[in-house]
Coordinates of C-alpha atoms and ligand atoms in Angstrom, one line a residue:
Chain E
X1 CA 197.4 90.8 73.2
X2 CA 198.5 87.9 75.4
X3 CA 200.7 90.2 77.4
X4 CA 197.7 92.5 77.8
X5 CA 195.5 89.7 79.1
X6 CA 198.2 88.6 81.5
X7 CA 198.5 92.1 82.9
X8 CA 194.7 92.4 83.2
X9 CA 194.7 89.1 85.0
X10 CA 197.5 90.2 87.4
X11 CA 195.6 93.3 88.3
X12 CA 192.3 91.4 88.7
X13 CA 194.0 88.8 91.0
X14 CA 195.6 91.5 93.1
X15 CA 192.3 93.4 93.5
X16 CA 190.4 90.2 94.2
X17 CA 192.9 89.2 97.0
X18 CA 192.7 92.8 98.4
X19 CA 188.9 92.8 98.3
X20 CA 188.6 89.5 100.2
X21 CA 190.7 91.2 103.0
X22 CA 188.7 94.4 102.9
X23 CA 185.5 93.7 105.0
X24 CA 184.4 97.3 104.8
X25 CA 183.9 97.1 101.0
X26 CA 183.0 93.4 100.7
X27 CA 180.1 93.5 103.2
X28 CA 178.2 95.6 100.6
X29 CA 177.5 92.1 99.0
X30 CA 175.0 91.6 101.8
X31 CA 172.7 94.5 100.9
X32 CA 171.3 93.2 97.6
X33 CA 171.0 89.7 99.2
X34 CA 169.1 91.1 102.0
X35 CA 166.6 92.8 99.6
X36 CA 166.3 89.6 97.6
X37 CA 165.5 87.8 100.8
X38 CA 162.8 90.3 101.7
X39 CA 161.3 90.7 98.3
X40 CA 161.7 87.2 96.8
X41 CA 160.5 84.7 99.3
X42 CA 156.8 83.9 99.2
X43 CA 155.9 87.4 98.2
X44 CA 154.3 86.3 94.9
X45 CA 156.3 89.0 93.1
X46 CA 156.4 88.7 89.4
X47 CA 159.8 88.0 87.9
X48 CA 159.3 90.9 85.5
X49 CA 159.6 93.1 88.6
X50 CA 162.0 91.1 90.7
X51 CA 164.7 90.5 88.1
X52 CA 165.3 94.0 86.8
X53 CA 165.0 95.4 90.4
X54 CA 167.7 92.9 91.5
X55 CA 169.9 93.7 88.5
X56 CA 169.8 97.4 89.3
X57 CA 170.2 96.9 93.0
X58 CA 173.1 94.5 92.6
X59 CA 175.0 96.5 90.0
X60 CA 174.5 99.8 91.7
X61 CA 175.6 98.5 95.2
X62 CA 178.1 95.9 94.3
X63 CA 179.4 96.8 90.7
X64 CA 179.5 100.5 90.9
X65 CA 180.6 100.7 94.5
X66 CA 183.4 98.1 94.2
X67 CA 184.7 99.8 91.0
X68 CA 184.7 103.2 92.6
X69 CA 186.1 102.0 96.0
X70 CA 189.1 100.1 94.5
X71 CA 190.0 103.1 92.3
X72 CA 189.5 105.6 95.1
X73 CA 191.5 103.6 97.5
X74 CA 194.5 103.2 95.1
X75 CA 194.4 107.0 94.7
X76 CA 194.3 107.5 98.5
X77 CA 197.1 105.1 99.2
X78 CA 199.3 106.3 96.4
X79 CA 199.5 102.9 94.8
X80 CA 197.9 103.9 91.5
X81 CA 201.0 105.9 90.7
X82 CA 203.1 102.7 90.8
X83 CA 200.7 101.0 88.4
X84 CA 200.7 103.9 86.0
X85 CA 204.6 103.9 86.0
X86 CA 204.6 100.2 85.1
X87 CA 204.2 99.1 81.5
X88 CA 200.5 98.4 82.2
X89 CA 198.3 100.8 80.3
X90 CA 195.4 102.7 81.9
X91 CA 193.0 100.6 79.8
X92 CA 194.5 97.4 81.2
X93 CA 194.4 98.7 84.8
X94 CA 190.8 99.7 84.5
X95 CA 189.8 96.5 82.7
X96 CA 191.3 94.4 85.4
X97 CA 189.3 96.3 88.0
X98 CA 186.1 96.2 85.8
X99 CA 186.4 92.4 85.4
X100 CA 186.4 92.0 89.2
X101 CA 183.4 94.4 89.7
X102 CA 181.4 92.7 87.0
X103 CA 182.2 89.2 88.3
X104 CA 181.2 90.2 91.9
X105 CA 177.9 91.7 90.7
X106 CA 177.1 88.6 88.6
X107 CA 177.8 86.3 91.4
X108 CA 175.8 88.3 93.9
X109 CA 172.9 88.5 91.4
X110 CA 172.9 84.8 90.8
X111 CA 172.9 84.1 94.5
X112 CA 170.1 86.5 95.0
X113 CA 168.0 84.5 92.5
X114 CA 168.1 81.7 95.1
X115 CA 165.6 83.7 97.1
X116 CA 163.0 83.8 94.3
X117 CA 160.7 80.9 94.1
X118 CA 158.2 82.0 91.4
X119 CA 158.5 81.2 87.6
X120 CA 161.1 83.2 85.7
X121 CA 160.8 84.6 82.2
X122 CA 163.6 86.7 80.6
X123 CA 162.6 88.5 77.4
X124 CA 165.4 88.5 74.8
X125 CA 165.6 92.4 74.8
X126 CA 166.5 92.1 78.5
X127 CA 169.8 90.4 77.6
X128 CA 170.8 93.3 75.4
X129 CA 169.7 95.7 78.2
X130 CA 171.7 93.7 80.7
X131 CA 174.9 94.2 78.7
X132 CA 174.3 97.9 78.3
X133 CA 173.5 98.3 82.0
X134 CA 176.7 96.5 82.9
X135 CA 178.7 98.9 80.9
X136 CA 176.7 101.8 82.4
X137 CA 177.2 100.8 86.0
X138 CA 180.9 99.9 85.8
X139 CA 181.7 103.1 83.9
X140 CA 179.7 105.1 86.5
X141 CA 181.8 103.3 89.2
X142 CA 185.0 104.4 87.4
X143 CA 183.7 108.0 87.2
X144 CA 182.8 108.0 91.0
X145 CA 186.3 106.5 91.7
X146 CA 188.0 109.3 89.7
X147 CA 186.0 111.9 91.5
X148 CA 186.8 110.6 94.9
X149 CA 190.0 111.2 96.8
X150 CA 189.5 108.4 99.3
X151 CA 187.6 105.3 100.0
X152 CA 185.5 107.2 102.5
X153 CA 184.5 109.8 99.8
X154 CA 183.6 107.1 97.3
X155 CA 181.4 105.5 100.0
X156 CA 179.5 108.7 100.4
X157 CA 179.3 109.5 96.7
X158 CA 177.8 106.1 96.1
X159 CA 174.8 106.7 98.3
X160 CA 172.7 108.7 95.8
X161 CA 173.6 106.1 93.1
X162 CA 172.2 103.4 95.3
X163 CA 169.1 105.3 96.2
X164 CA 168.3 106.6 92.8
X165 CA 169.5 103.8 90.5
X166 CA 169.4 100.9 92.9
X167 CA 166.1 101.5 94.6
X168 CA 164.4 104.4 92.8
X169 CA 161.8 102.2 91.0
X170 CA 160.7 100.6 94.2
X171 CA 158.9 103.9 95.0
X172 CA 157.0 103.9 91.7
X173 CA 153.7 104.3 93.5
X174 CA 154.8 107.8 94.3
X175 CA 154.6 108.6 90.6
X176 CA 150.9 108.6 90.7
X177 CA 150.9 110.9 93.7
X178 CA 153.6 113.4 92.9
X179 CA 154.1 114.6 89.3
X180 CA 157.8 115.5 89.9
X181 CA 158.5 111.9 90.7
X182 CA 158.0 111.1 87.1
X183 CA 161.7 112.1 86.6
X184 CA 162.3 108.5 87.5
X185 CA 161.0 107.6 84.1
X186 CA 164.0 109.2 82.5
X187 CA 166.4 107.0 84.5
X188 CA 168.2 104.1 82.8
X189 CA 167.1 101.7 85.6
X190 CA 163.4 102.5 85.0
X191 CA 164.0 102.0 81.2
X192 CA 165.7 98.7 81.9
X193 CA 162.6 97.5 83.8
X194 CA 160.5 98.4 80.7
X195 CA 162.4 95.7 78.8
X196 CA 160.8 93.2 81.2
X197 CA 157.4 94.7 81.5
X198 CA 156.5 96.4 78.2
X199 CA 155.2 94.4 75.3
X200 CA 155.1 97.0 72.4
X201 CA 158.2 97.3 70.3
X202 CA 158.2 101.1 70.3
X203 CA 158.5 101.2 74.1
X204 CA 161.3 98.6 74.1
X205 CA 163.3 100.4 71.3
X206 CA 162.8 103.7 73.2
X207 CA 164.0 102.1 76.4
X208 CA 167.2 100.7 74.8
X209 CA 167.7 104.2 73.2
X210 CA 167.5 105.8 76.6
X211 CA 169.9 103.3 78.1
X212 CA 172.4 103.7 75.3
X213 CA 172.2 107.5 75.7
X214 CA 172.9 107.4 79.4
X215 CA 175.7 105.0 78.9
X216 CA 177.3 107.1 76.2
X217 CA 177.0 110.2 78.4
X218 CA 178.7 108.5 81.4
X219 CA 181.5 107.1 79.1
X220 CA 182.1 110.6 77.6
X221 CA 182.1 112.3 81.0
X222 CA 184.4 109.6 82.4
X223 CA 186.9 109.9 79.5
X224 CA 186.8 113.7 79.7
X225 CA 187.5 113.7 83.4
X226 CA 190.2 111.2 83.0
X227 CA 192.0 113.3 80.4
X228 CA 191.5 116.4 82.5
X229 CA 193.0 115.1 85.7
X230 CA 196.1 113.2 86.0
X231 CA 195.5 110.0 87.9
X232 CA 197.3 110.8 91.1
X233 CA 196.7 114.4 92.1
Chain X
X1 CA 220.8 108.5 79.1
X2 CA 219.3 111.7 80.6
X3 CA 219.5 115.2 79.3
X4 CA 217.8 118.4 80.5
X5 CA 218.0 121.7 78.8
X6 CA 216.8 125.0 80.3
X7 CA 213.9 123.4 82.1
X8 CA 211.5 125.6 84.0
X9 CA 208.6 124.5 86.2
X10 CA 206.6 126.6 88.6
X11 CA 203.8 125.8 91.0
X12 CA 201.3 128.6 91.7
X13 CA 203.6 131.2 90.2
X14 CA 206.6 130.0 92.4
X15 CA 209.5 128.6 90.5
X16 CA 210.5 125.1 91.5
X17 CA 212.9 124.4 88.6
X18 CA 214.6 127.5 87.3
X19 CA 216.6 126.8 84.1
X20 CA 217.7 123.3 85.2
X21 CA 220.4 121.7 83.0
X22 CA 222.3 118.6 83.4
X23 CA 223.2 115.3 81.8
X24 CA 223.6 111.7 83.0
X25 CA 225.7 109.2 81.1
X26 CA 225.0 105.6 80.6
X27 CA 226.3 103.3 83.5
X28 CA 227.0 106.0 86.1
X29 CA 225.6 106.5 89.5
X30 CA 224.5 110.1 89.5
X31 CA 223.7 111.8 92.8
X32 CA 221.2 114.6 92.8
X33 CA 221.7 116.6 96.0
X34 CA 219.9 119.5 97.4
X35 CA 218.1 120.9 100.4
X36 CA 214.5 120.2 101.1
X37 CA 212.2 121.8 98.6
X38 CA 215.0 122.4 96.0
X39 CA 213.2 120.4 93.3
X40 CA 214.7 116.9 93.5
X41 CA 211.4 115.0 93.5
X42 CA 209.9 117.4 90.9
X43 CA 212.8 116.6 88.6
X44 CA 212.3 112.8 89.0
X45 CA 208.6 113.3 88.3
X46 CA 209.5 115.2 85.2
X47 CA 212.0 112.5 84.1
X48 CA 209.3 109.8 84.5
X49 CA 206.6 111.6 82.7
X50 CA 204.5 112.4 85.8
X51 CA 204.9 116.1 85.3
X52 CA 205.3 118.3 82.2
X53 CA 207.9 121.1 82.2
X54 CA 206.6 124.6 81.6
X55 CA 209.5 125.2 79.3
X56 CA 212.6 123.4 78.2
X57 CA 213.7 120.1 76.9
X58 CA 213.8 116.8 78.8
X59 CA 215.3 113.7 77.2
X60 CA 215.4 110.1 78.5
X61 CA 217.0 107.3 76.5
X62 CA 217.7 109.9 73.8
X63 CA 214.0 110.5 73.3
X64 CA 211.7 113.3 74.3
X65 CA 210.3 112.6 77.7
X66 CA 206.7 112.7 76.5
X67 CA 207.5 109.2 75.0
X68 CA 208.5 107.9 78.4
X69 CA 205.0 106.8 79.2
X70 CA 205.2 104.2 76.4
X71 CA 205.1 100.7 77.8
X72 CA 208.3 99.6 76.1
X73 CA 210.2 102.5 77.7
X74 CA 208.5 102.1 81.1
X75 CA 209.7 98.5 80.9
X76 CA 213.3 99.8 80.9
X77 CA 212.8 102.1 83.9
X78 CA 212.7 101.4 87.6
X79 CA 211.3 103.9 90.0
X80 CA 211.2 104.3 93.7
X81 CA 210.0 107.7 94.9
X82 CA 209.3 108.9 98.4
X83 CA 205.6 108.7 97.6
X84 CA 205.4 105.2 96.2
X85 CA 203.5 102.7 98.3
X86 CA 202.7 99.1 98.8
X87 CA 199.3 97.5 99.1
X88 CA 199.0 97.3 102.9
X89 CA 196.5 94.4 103.2
X90 CA 198.6 92.2 100.9
X91 CA 201.7 90.2 101.7
X92 CA 205.2 91.2 100.5
X93 CA 205.0 88.3 98.0
X94 CA 201.6 89.4 96.6
X95 CA 202.9 92.9 96.2
X96 CA 206.0 91.7 94.3
X97 CA 204.1 89.2 92.3
X98 CA 201.8 91.8 90.9
X99 CA 204.7 93.8 89.6
X100 CA 206.4 90.6 88.5
X101 CA 203.5 89.9 86.2
X102 CA 203.2 93.5 85.0
X103 CA 206.8 93.5 84.0
X104 CA 206.8 89.8 82.9
X105 CA 209.7 88.7 85.0
X106 CA 210.4 85.1 86.0
X107 CA 209.5 83.9 89.6
X108 CA 213.1 83.4 90.7
X109 CA 213.7 87.2 90.5
X110 CA 211.5 87.7 93.6
X111 CA 214.0 85.8 95.7
X112 CA 216.9 87.6 94.1
X113 CA 215.7 91.1 94.7
X114 CA 214.7 90.2 98.3
X115 CA 218.3 89.1 98.8
X116 CA 219.7 92.3 97.4
X117 CA 217.7 94.3 99.9
X118 CA 218.4 91.9 102.7
X119 CA 214.8 90.8 103.3
X120 CA 214.8 87.1 102.9
X121 CA 212.0 85.3 104.8
X122 CA 209.4 88.1 104.9
X123 CA 207.5 87.0 101.9
X124 CA 204.4 85.9 103.8
X125 CA 204.2 89.1 106.0
X126 CA 201.4 91.6 105.4
X127 CA 203.1 94.8 104.3
X128 CA 201.1 96.9 106.8
X129 CA 203.0 95.1 109.6
X130 CA 206.5 96.0 108.3
X131 CA 208.7 98.7 109.7
X132 CA 209.3 101.9 107.7
X133 CA 212.8 100.7 106.7
X134 CA 211.5 97.3 105.7
X135 CA 208.8 98.9 103.5
X136 CA 211.4 101.0 101.9
X137 CA 213.4 98.0 101.1
X138 CA 210.4 96.1 99.6
X139 CA 209.8 99.2 97.4
X140 CA 213.4 99.1 96.3
X141 CA 213.1 95.4 95.6
X142 CA 210.1 96.1 93.5
X143 CA 211.9 98.7 91.5
X144 CA 214.7 96.2 90.8
X145 CA 212.5 93.3 89.8
X146 CA 212.7 93.8 86.0
X147 CA 216.4 94.7 86.0
X148 CA 215.8 98.2 84.5
X149 CA 218.4 100.0 82.4
X150 CA 217.7 103.2 84.2
X151 CA 216.8 103.4 87.9
X152 CA 215.3 106.5 89.7
X153 CA 215.7 106.4 93.4
X154 CA 214.3 109.2 95.6
X155 CA 216.1 109.0 98.9
X156 CA 216.4 105.2 98.8
X157 CA 218.1 104.8 102.1
X158 CA 216.5 107.5 104.1
X159 CA 214.9 105.3 106.8
X160 CA 217.7 102.7 107.0
X161 CA 220.3 101.7 109.6
X162 CA 224.0 101.8 108.6
X163 CA 224.2 98.0 108.0
X164 CA 221.2 97.9 105.6
X165 CA 222.4 101.1 104.0
X166 CA 225.8 99.5 103.3
X167 CA 224.1 96.4 102.0
X168 CA 222.0 98.4 99.6
X169 CA 225.0 100.4 98.4
X170 CA 226.6 97.1 97.7
X171 CA 223.6 96.0 95.7
X172 CA 223.5 99.3 93.7
X173 CA 227.2 99.0 92.9
X174 CA 226.5 95.5 91.6
X175 CA 223.7 96.9 89.4
X176 CA 226.1 99.5 88.1
X177 CA 228.6 96.8 87.3
X178 CA 225.9 95.1 85.2
X179 CA 225.4 98.3 83.3
X180 CA 222.4 100.0 85.1
X181 CA 222.4 103.8 85.2
X182 CA 221.3 105.1 88.5
X183 CA 219.8 108.5 89.3
X184 CA 219.5 109.0 93.0
X185 CA 218.6 111.8 95.3
X186 CA 219.9 111.9 98.9
X187 CA 220.4 114.1 101.9
X188 CA 223.2 111.9 103.0
X189 CA 226.5 113.4 101.9
X190 CA 228.4 110.4 103.1
X191 CA 226.3 108.3 100.8
X192 CA 226.9 110.6 97.9
X193 CA 230.6 110.6 98.5
X194 CA 231.0 106.9 98.7
X195 CA 228.4 105.8 96.1
X196 CA 228.2 108.3 93.3
X197 CA 230.4 108.7 90.3
X198 CA 229.2 112.2 89.8
X199 CA 227.0 114.6 91.8
X200 CA 225.1 117.7 91.1
X201 CA 224.3 120.2 93.8
X202 CA 220.8 121.7 93.3
X203 CA 219.7 124.9 94.9
X204 CA 216.8 127.1 94.0
X205 CA 215.8 124.9 91.1
X206 CA 219.1 125.0 89.3
X207 CA 222.5 123.2 89.4
X208 CA 225.1 125.2 91.3
X209 CA 228.0 122.7 91.3
X210 CA 228.6 119.5 89.4
X211 CA 231.4 116.9 89.3
X212 CA 232.9 113.9 90.8
X213 CA 232.7 114.1 94.6
X214 CA 236.5 114.0 95.1
X215 CA 237.1 116.7 92.5
X216 CA 234.4 118.9 94.0
X217 CA 235.9 118.6 97.4
X218 CA 239.4 119.4 96.1
X219 CA 238.1 122.4 94.2
X220 CA 236.7 123.7 97.5
X221 CA 239.6 122.8 99.6
X222 CA 241.2 125.5 101.7
X223 CA 244.5 126.6 100.2
X224 CA 246.1 126.3 103.7
X225 CA 248.6 123.8 104.8
X226 CA 248.5 123.0 108.5
X227 CA 251.5 121.6 110.3
X228 CA 251.7 120.3 113.8
X229 CA 255.1 120.6 115.4
X230 CA 256.6 118.6 118.2
X231 CA 255.7 120.3 121.4
X232 CA 252.1 120.9 120.3
X233 CA 252.6 124.1 118.3
X234 CA 250.5 124.4 115.1
X235 CA 251.6 126.6 112.2
X236 CA 249.8 127.3 108.9
X237 CA 251.1 128.2 105.5
X238 CA 249.6 129.3 102.2
X239 CA 249.7 126.4 99.8
X240 CA 252.2 128.3 97.6
X241 CA 255.8 128.4 96.4
X242 CA 256.8 131.0 99.1
X243 CA 256.0 128.5 101.8
X244 CA 258.4 125.9 100.6
X245 CA 261.5 127.1 102.3
X246 CA 259.9 127.3 105.8
X247 CA 258.3 123.9 105.5
X248 CA 261.6 122.4 104.3
X249 CA 263.4 123.8 107.3
X250 CA 260.8 122.2 109.7
X251 CA 261.2 119.0 107.9
X252 CA 265.0 118.7 108.0
X253 CA 265.0 119.7 111.6
X254 CA 262.7 116.7 112.3
X255 CA 260.1 118.9 114.0
X256 CA 257.0 117.8 112.2
X257 CA 254.3 115.6 113.8
X258 CA 251.7 115.9 111.0
X259 CA 251.1 117.9 107.9
X260 CA 247.8 118.1 106.0
X261 CA 245.6 120.3 103.8
X262 CA 242.0 120.9 104.8
X263 CA 239.7 119.2 102.4
X264 CA 236.1 119.8 103.1
X265 CA 233.5 117.1 103.1
X266 CA 230.8 117.2 100.4
X267 CA 228.5 118.4 103.1
X268 CA 230.7 121.4 103.8
X269 CA 231.1 122.1 100.1
X270 CA 227.3 122.2 99.9
X271 CA 226.9 124.6 102.8
X272 CA 229.6 126.8 101.3
X273 CA 228.0 126.8 97.9
X274 CA 224.4 127.2 98.9
X275 CA 224.8 129.0 102.1
X276 CA 222.2 126.6 103.5
X277 CA 222.3 123.6 105.6
X278 CA 221.1 120.3 104.3
X279 CA 218.0 119.2 106.0
Ligands
LIG301 N1 202.2 119.4 93.2 C1 202.8 120.6 93.7 N2 202.0 121.7 93.9 C2 202.6 122.8 94.4 N3 203.9 122.9 94.8 C3 204.7 121.9 94.6 C4 204.2 120.6 94.1 N4 205.2 119.8 94.0 C5 206.3 120.4 94.4 N5 206.0 121.7 94.8 C6 206.9 122.7 95.3 O1 208.1 122.7 94.5 C7 209.3 122.8 95.3 C8 210.2 121.6 95.1 O2 209.6 120.4 95.7 P1 210.3 119.0 95.6 O3 209.3 118.0 96.2 O4 210.8 118.7 94.2 O5 211.5 119.2 96.6 P2 212.6 118.1 97.1 O6 213.9 118.6 96.6 O7 212.2 116.8 96.6 O8 212.5 118.2 98.6 P3 212.7 117.0 99.7 O9 214.1 116.9 99.9 O10 212.0 117.6 100.9 O11 212.0 115.8 99.2 C9 208.8 123.0 96.7 O12 208.8 124.3 97.0 C10 207.4 122.4 96.7 O13 206.6 123.1 97.6
LIG302 MG1 211.6 114.9 97.6

């Protein structure tokens, strides 16, 4: 157990150092901060809208992207093979990377709150949702990383993730205009917002159900893909 | 240490390993020689659990190779293949420190392995700025960090100058003296001759010759004795009983300048055996 934590920490430290030297990836931090700046300051936006939007935005752009980028780059450079041939297990390797992605997302999210000047209320169901969404976004990042052959590829694959999950709910007005846009309601990011905005228990339970469903799906697909492909094709 | 029995592996219907069989004993330096595309890297991948054989039996540490991915066995293996890589943005020290932690090795080892590969003083350099030969030596240092019982080296000295090559040979002999078993591939016949206890010549996915370098060379030596006489004349004899009288006569008449048999180098043996050049 202690050995395992030491290995996870070693991989985390390495990825952290590497990330600080990788401007291409680390500048994605700025995107959610930019949005927080635009939306937060003096807009009179309710925290029930601002908070879930920023969580989705931050975890999709920072968490999912960093996770996918650092996995894809290791594949591209052929460094993942070395890790796999060391006594570190795949779970330890992925955990080390996930810790970094989660930490970066949380830090960026906390900083983005600086741009919000209204009163903040966080319903307790939102905390549960936050944990589920964290697992969802990081596993999704792992999946995108496994699918990508290079850093460039992961940067392209991440774009729909950012648009649909990170920003999708910003266009909710379109839902009233176009019926097809209602698909957004099925998305986990929309359901996460429900946890802040809905007051009836049934909506909240359904929202958590949807989010768990999505997360389970992504976990299963990721595990399946992982088994199917060896790590370093 | 290593045992392969009738191992087959093909890629897209083309056989890469075709009934490969050999054995490596504990504590020896085993040279795996073969022309480009003969299956050397494929064999190392198989021995380190990166590839599965289509058919046949592969054993490492007396266990089926499917066990080799277990952390306790990986802890005893060191690997440097021609496709291993360093993290380009990180320094040499950061690169080695990561592996030091993964293998749980004390800090002083970093200095020791850098000494073995003759790279003291580069710890703070970004690996992206290193030359090819220096990167290769850092990778070798990384493979040595945890003092593995079994070391796989895929062309470990390919990009090195003669001085560094010799230095690394010295380091490898030292490891062998400490009980490490070394499996190495090389295109460098000189290296194989001076470093390896035993070599196997691979061609078309199977072993065509195997043995100590000296005995291989002797086995393929020409059965001809060449004698240079005073006055520049050169005569040759079969290395056989019937030649004794004539050679004896030259000798008592003090006519001989030099006398030798023609022993081929390992490289020549290889060409003879495979009909191919090493490239
Ligand atoms: N992943 C793969 N997919 C398809 N073919 C492969 C693969 N790996 C190896 N091969 C083929 O198997 C054969 C053996 O390759 P291998 O890399 O083992 O040769 P090698 O002896 O290491 O050569 P070199 O001295 O050039 O490194 C080659 O014909 C190669 O094209
Ligand atoms: Mg090779």
